[in-house]
XYZ file of C-alpha atoms in Angstrom:
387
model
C -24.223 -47.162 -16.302
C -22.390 -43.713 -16.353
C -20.884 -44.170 -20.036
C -24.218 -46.058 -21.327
C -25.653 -42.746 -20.459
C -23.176 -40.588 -21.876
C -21.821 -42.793 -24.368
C -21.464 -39.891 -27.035
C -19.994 -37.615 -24.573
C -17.253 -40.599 -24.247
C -16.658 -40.787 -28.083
C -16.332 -36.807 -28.678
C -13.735 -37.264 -25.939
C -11.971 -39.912 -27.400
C -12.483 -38.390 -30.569
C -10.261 -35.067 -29.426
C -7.906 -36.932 -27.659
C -6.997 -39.171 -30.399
C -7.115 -36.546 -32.647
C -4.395 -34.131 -30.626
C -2.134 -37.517 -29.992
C -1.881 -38.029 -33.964
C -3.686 -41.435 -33.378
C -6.566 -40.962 -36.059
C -7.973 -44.223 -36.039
C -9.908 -42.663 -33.427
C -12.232 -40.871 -35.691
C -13.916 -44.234 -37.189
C -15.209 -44.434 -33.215
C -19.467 -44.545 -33.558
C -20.536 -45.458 -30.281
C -19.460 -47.019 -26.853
C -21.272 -48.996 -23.849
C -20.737 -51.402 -20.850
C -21.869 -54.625 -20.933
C -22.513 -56.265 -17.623
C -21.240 -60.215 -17.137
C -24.474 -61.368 -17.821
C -24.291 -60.289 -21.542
C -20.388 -61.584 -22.211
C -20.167 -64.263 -24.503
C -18.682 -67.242 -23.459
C -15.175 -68.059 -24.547
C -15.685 -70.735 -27.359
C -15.074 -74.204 -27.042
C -12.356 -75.893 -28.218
C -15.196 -78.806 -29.994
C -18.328 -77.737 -31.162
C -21.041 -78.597 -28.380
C -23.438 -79.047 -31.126
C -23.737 -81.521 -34.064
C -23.784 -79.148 -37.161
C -26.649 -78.923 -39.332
C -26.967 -80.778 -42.676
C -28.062 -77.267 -44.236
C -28.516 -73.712 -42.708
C -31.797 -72.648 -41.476
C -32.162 -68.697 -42.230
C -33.482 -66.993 -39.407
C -35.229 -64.076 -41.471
C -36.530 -63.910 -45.043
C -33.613 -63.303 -47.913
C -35.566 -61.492 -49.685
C -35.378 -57.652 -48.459
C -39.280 -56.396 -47.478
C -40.528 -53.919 -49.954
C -42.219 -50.987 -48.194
C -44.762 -47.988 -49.643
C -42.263 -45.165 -47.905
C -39.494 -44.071 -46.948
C -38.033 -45.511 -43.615
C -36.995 -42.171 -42.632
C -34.132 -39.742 -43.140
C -30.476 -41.249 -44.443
C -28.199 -41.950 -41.679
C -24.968 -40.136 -41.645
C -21.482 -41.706 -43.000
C -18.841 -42.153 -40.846
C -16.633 -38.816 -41.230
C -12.933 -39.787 -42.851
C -9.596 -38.487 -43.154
C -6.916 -37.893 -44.988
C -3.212 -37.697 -43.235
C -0.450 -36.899 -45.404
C 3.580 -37.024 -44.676
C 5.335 -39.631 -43.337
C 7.234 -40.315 -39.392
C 10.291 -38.760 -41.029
C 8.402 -35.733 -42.307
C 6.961 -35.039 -38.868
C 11.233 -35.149 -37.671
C 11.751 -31.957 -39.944
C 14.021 -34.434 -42.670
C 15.683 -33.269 -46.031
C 12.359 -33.546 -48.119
C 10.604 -30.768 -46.066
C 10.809 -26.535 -45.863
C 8.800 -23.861 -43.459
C 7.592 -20.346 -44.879
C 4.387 -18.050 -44.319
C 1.685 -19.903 -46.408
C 0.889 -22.798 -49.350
C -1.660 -23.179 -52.035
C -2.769 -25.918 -53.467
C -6.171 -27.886 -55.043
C -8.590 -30.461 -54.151
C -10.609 -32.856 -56.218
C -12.984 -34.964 -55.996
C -12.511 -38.765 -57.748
C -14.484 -38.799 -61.354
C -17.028 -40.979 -59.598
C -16.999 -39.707 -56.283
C -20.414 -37.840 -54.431
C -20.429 -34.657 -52.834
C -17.643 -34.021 -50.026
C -18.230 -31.777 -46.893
C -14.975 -30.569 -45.255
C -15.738 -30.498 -41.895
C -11.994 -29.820 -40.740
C -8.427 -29.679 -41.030
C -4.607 -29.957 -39.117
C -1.681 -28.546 -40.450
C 2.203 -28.260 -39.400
C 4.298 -25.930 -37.926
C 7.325 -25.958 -35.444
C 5.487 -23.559 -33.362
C 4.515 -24.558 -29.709
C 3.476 -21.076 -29.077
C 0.351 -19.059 -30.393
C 0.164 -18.503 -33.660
C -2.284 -16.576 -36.476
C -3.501 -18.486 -39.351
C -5.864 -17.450 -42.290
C -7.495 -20.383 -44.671
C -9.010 -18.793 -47.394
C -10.810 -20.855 -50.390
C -11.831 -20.628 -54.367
C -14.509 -22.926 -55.953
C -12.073 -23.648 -58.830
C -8.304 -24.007 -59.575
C -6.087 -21.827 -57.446
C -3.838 -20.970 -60.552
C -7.162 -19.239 -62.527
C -6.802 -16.919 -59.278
C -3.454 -16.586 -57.499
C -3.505 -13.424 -55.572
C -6.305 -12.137 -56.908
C -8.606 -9.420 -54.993
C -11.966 -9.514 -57.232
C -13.609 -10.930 -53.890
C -13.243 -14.779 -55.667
C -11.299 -16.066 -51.906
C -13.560 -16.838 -49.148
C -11.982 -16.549 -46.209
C -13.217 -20.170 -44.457
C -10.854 -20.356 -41.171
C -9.007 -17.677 -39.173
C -7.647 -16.718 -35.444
C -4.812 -17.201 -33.154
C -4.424 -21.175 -31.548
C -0.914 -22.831 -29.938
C 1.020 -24.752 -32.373
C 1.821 -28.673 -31.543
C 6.001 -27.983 -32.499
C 7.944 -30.768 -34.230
C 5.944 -34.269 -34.851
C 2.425 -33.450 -34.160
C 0.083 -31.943 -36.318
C -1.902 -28.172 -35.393
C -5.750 -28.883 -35.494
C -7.784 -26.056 -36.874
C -9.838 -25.319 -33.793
C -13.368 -26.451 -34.369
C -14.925 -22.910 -33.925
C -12.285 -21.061 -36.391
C -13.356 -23.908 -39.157
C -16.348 -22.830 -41.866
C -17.019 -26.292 -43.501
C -17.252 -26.156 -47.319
C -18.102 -28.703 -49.749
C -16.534 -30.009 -52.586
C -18.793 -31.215 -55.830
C -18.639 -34.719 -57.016
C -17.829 -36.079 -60.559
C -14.055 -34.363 -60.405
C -14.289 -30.842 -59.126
C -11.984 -28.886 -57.812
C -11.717 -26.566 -55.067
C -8.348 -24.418 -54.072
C -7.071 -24.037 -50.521
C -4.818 -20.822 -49.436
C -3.338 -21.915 -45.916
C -0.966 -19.131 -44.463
C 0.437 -18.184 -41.027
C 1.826 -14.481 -40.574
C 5.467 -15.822 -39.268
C 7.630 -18.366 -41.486
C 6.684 -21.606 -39.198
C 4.141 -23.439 -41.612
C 5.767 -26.402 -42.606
C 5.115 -28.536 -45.724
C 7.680 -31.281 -48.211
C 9.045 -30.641 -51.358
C 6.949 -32.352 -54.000
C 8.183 -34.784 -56.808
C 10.685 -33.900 -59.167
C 11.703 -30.832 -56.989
C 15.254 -29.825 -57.266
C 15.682 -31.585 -60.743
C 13.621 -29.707 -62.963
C 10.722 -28.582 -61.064
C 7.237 -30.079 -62.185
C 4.754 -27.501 -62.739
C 2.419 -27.108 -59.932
C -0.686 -29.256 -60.196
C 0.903 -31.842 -61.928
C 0.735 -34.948 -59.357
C -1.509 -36.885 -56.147
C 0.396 -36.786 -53.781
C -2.130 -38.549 -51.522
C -5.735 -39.677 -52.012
C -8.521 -41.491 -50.646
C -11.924 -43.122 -52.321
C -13.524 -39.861 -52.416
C -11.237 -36.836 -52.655
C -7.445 -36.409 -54.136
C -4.824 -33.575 -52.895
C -2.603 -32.555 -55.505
C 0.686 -30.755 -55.257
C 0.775 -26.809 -55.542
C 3.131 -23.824 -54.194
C 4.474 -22.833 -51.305
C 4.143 -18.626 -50.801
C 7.227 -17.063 -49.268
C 6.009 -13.725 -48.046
C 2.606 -12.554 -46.166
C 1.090 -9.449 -47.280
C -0.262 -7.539 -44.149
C -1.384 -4.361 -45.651
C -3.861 -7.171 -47.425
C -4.478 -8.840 -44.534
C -5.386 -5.408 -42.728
C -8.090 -5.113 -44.969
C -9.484 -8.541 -44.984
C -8.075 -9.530 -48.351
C -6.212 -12.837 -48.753
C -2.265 -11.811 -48.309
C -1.315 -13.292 -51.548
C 2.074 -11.730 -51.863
C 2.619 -9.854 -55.530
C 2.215 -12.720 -57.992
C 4.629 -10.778 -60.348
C 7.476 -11.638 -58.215
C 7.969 -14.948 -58.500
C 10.496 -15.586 -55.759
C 7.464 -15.313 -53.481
C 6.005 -18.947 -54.779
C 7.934 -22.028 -54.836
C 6.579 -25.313 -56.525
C 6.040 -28.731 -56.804
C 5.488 -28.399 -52.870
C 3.120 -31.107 -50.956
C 0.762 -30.659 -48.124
C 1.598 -31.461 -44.748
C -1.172 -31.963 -42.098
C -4.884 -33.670 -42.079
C -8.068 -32.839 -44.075
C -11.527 -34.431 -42.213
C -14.523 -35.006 -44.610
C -17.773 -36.335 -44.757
C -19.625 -37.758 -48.100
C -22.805 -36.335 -49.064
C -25.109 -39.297 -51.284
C -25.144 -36.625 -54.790
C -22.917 -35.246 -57.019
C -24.087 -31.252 -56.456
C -25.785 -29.442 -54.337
C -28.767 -28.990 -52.684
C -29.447 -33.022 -52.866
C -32.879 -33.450 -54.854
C -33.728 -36.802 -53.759
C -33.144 -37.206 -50.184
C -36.277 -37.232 -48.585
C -37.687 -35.413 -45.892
C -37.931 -36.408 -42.207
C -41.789 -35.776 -42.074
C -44.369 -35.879 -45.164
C -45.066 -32.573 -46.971
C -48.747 -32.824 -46.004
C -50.008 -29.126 -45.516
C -51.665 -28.737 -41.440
C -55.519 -28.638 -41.527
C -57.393 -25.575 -41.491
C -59.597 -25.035 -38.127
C -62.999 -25.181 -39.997
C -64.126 -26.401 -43.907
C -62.864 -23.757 -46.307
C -66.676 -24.153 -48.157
C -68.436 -20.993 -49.647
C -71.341 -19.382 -47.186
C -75.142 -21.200 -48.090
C -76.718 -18.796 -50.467
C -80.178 -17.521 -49.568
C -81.991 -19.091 -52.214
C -81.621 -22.519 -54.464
C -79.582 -22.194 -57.187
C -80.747 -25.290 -59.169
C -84.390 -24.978 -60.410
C -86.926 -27.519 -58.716
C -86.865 -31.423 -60.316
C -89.673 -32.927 -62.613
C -90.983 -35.845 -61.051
C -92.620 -38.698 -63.269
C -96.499 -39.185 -63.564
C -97.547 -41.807 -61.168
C -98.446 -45.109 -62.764
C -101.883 -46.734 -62.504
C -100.314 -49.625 -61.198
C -99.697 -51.599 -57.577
C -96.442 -50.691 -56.851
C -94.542 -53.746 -55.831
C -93.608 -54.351 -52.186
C -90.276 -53.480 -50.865
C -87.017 -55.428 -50.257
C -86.389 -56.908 -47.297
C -83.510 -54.987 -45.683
C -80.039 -57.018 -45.622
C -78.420 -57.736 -41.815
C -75.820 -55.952 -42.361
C -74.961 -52.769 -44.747
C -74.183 -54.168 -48.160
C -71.348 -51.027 -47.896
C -68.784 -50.118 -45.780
C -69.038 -46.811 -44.155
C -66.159 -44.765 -45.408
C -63.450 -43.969 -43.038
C -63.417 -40.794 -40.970
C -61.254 -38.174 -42.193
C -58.130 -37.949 -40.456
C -56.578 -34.869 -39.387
C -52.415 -34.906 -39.297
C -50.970 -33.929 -36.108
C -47.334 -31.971 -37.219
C -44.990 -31.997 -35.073
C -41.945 -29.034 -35.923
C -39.181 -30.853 -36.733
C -35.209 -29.221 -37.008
C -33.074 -30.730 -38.589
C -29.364 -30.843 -37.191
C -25.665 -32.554 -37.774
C -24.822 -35.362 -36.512
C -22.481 -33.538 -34.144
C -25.451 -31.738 -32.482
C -27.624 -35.107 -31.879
C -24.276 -36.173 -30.019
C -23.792 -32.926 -28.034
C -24.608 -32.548 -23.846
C -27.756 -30.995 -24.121
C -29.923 -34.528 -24.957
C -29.964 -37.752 -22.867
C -30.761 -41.116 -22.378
C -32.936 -43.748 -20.281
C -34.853 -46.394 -20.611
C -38.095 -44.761 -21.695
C -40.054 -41.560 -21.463
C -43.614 -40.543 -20.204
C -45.812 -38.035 -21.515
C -49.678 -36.275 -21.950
C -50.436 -35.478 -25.652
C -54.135 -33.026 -25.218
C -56.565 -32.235 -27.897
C -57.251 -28.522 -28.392
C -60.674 -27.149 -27.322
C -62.048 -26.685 -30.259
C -61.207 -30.027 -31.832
C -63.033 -33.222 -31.839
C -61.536 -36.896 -31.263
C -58.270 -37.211 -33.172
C -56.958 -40.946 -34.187
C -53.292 -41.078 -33.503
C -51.872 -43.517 -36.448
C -48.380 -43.639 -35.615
C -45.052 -42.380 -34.069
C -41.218 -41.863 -34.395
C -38.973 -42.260 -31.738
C -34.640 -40.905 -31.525
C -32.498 -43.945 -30.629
């Protein structure tokens, strides 16, 4: 009962290990439990045990069940990834080079939602520590190569151990700023640079014939996001770097950049459901009701009447006739008795900190909820529960 317990502790585990043993089919993992032997299917039979039906019998209704609110807040997509190179890029073959850094773009696919980096491996010979800077630009890196008008955001930095030959470097989870990516095509430009010449990334296509510009060709892609080819940056500028600029080296020189050159390493994302940001239509968790105040927010009596006394009728000679006999029951429903929400505070937070060690699992839970002195009876007309 140990994993059932800890079953997301298991799958963050799995998770890293896959992920630092290049095995990334690892990442689609959602969830893991033990089943005893008394819920194992039986191996099928060879004959069916039962005559077939002449037509199926649906178990539920078709037709989906229309309700008057949300069901709650939109469950999280699976987070995906992009690997690019090949078994004989990760050998160090004829198609690949090493220097300090390499800039290239993202997009998004024309009809593609919002995209949430959430992390990213790159490639270097290294096995021992090593400094890295990933800077980005909301835009295409060649409307701002090298420059210092504060347009960079620096997104990733620090020192980590490189992998060496034929595993990738993973961008340590705490030294990673996720950024997002707008739908409907945009662009965003990455700046990835070490301060030794071990960062190692492929010639792109057409390279050593006549060089394609930069920005001309996918080199890989997925449903949601494309990387395209860019430059790779021969020098690092440390008197930049010193003063936490991005160490573009001079962009005048241009034996400092090298292109068509290809990305080498592994970008993690998660979809957002809208093309911009902030979403406008995702709903909230709770309702927007505002809490109660403690007492009627009516205006103090007023010593005398305000409205001037009625005119009643003159009374008629007549015998008034007699009354109606009353009905045995009211002829009216009494209306219902105002209800006062009870808010709970509710935080909001990733998927990765539902799945962290500081929340658990049982079976159920116990608990007092207590009126507050001054409050009457309260009618409590429903509930949420985390599963």
């Amino acid at each position: 009962n140990t994993i059932n317990l800890q079953g997301q502790d298991v799958v963050k585990e799995l998770k890293r290990t896959g992920n630092s043993e290049q095995e990334y089919y690892f990442a689609k993992i959602w969830d893991i439990s033990v089943l005893g032997a008394a819920q194992l299917t039986e191996r099928p039979t060879e004959i069916p045990a039962v005559a077939p039906t002449v037509k199926p019998e649906p178990t539920e209704s078709p037709f989906p069940t229309v309700t008057d609110k949300p069901s709650g807040m939109p469950t999280e997509s699976l987070p995906s990834v992009i690997v690019t190179g090949s078994r004989e890029d990760l050998q160090l073959g004829g198609m690949t080079t090493s220097s300090y850094g390499y800039v290239f773009n993202m997009r998004t696919k024309p009809d593609a939602n919002v995209v949430l980096l959430t992390g990213m491996d790159f490639y270097t010979e290294a096995t021992s520590d090593i400094n890295f800077e990933l800077w980005t630009y909301a835009g295409n890196y060649q409307d701002k190569k090298g420059a210092m008008d504060g347009s960079w955001t620096k997104i990733g930095g620090g020192v980590t151990r490189g992998r060496g030959i034929g595993r990738y470097t993973a961008i340590p989870e705490g030294m990673f700023k996720p950024v997002s990516i707008d739908g409907g095509g945009a662009t965003r430009a990455f700046y990835l640079t070490l301060d030794s010449i071990n960062l190692v990334y492929k010639l792109g296509q057409d390279a050593g014939i006549r060089g394609a510009p930069p920005d001309t060709y996918v080199h890989h892609e997925s449903q949601d996001i494309e990387i395209w080819e860019g430059e790779g940056v021969l020098n690092y500028n440390r008197t930049k770097a010193e003063v936490g600029l991005p160490p573009f080296p001079d962009t005048s020189i241009t034996v400092f950049y090298r292109y068509p050159r290809s990305f080498l390493g592994a970008v993690y994302y998660d979809s957002v459901p809208c093309q911009s940001l902030p979403c406008p239509l995702i709903p909230t968790g709770m309702p927007t009701v505002p809490p109660p105040t403690k007492s009627p927010a009516t205006a103090e009596p007023s010593l005398q009447p305000t409205t001037e006394a009625p005119m009643t009728a003159a009374p008629t000679p007549s015998v008034t006739s007699a009354p109606i006999s009353p009905t045995e029951s009211p002829t009216v429903e009494p209306s219902s008795t105002s209800s006062r929400p009870f808010l709970t505070s509710l935080t909001t937070v990733t998927q990765r900190e539902l799945a962290s060690t500081t929340t658990s699992t049982s079976y159920g839970y116990i608990f007092n909820v207590r009126t507050k002195a001054e409050v009457g009876a309260v009618l409590i007309k429903g509930m949420d529960f985390y599963t």
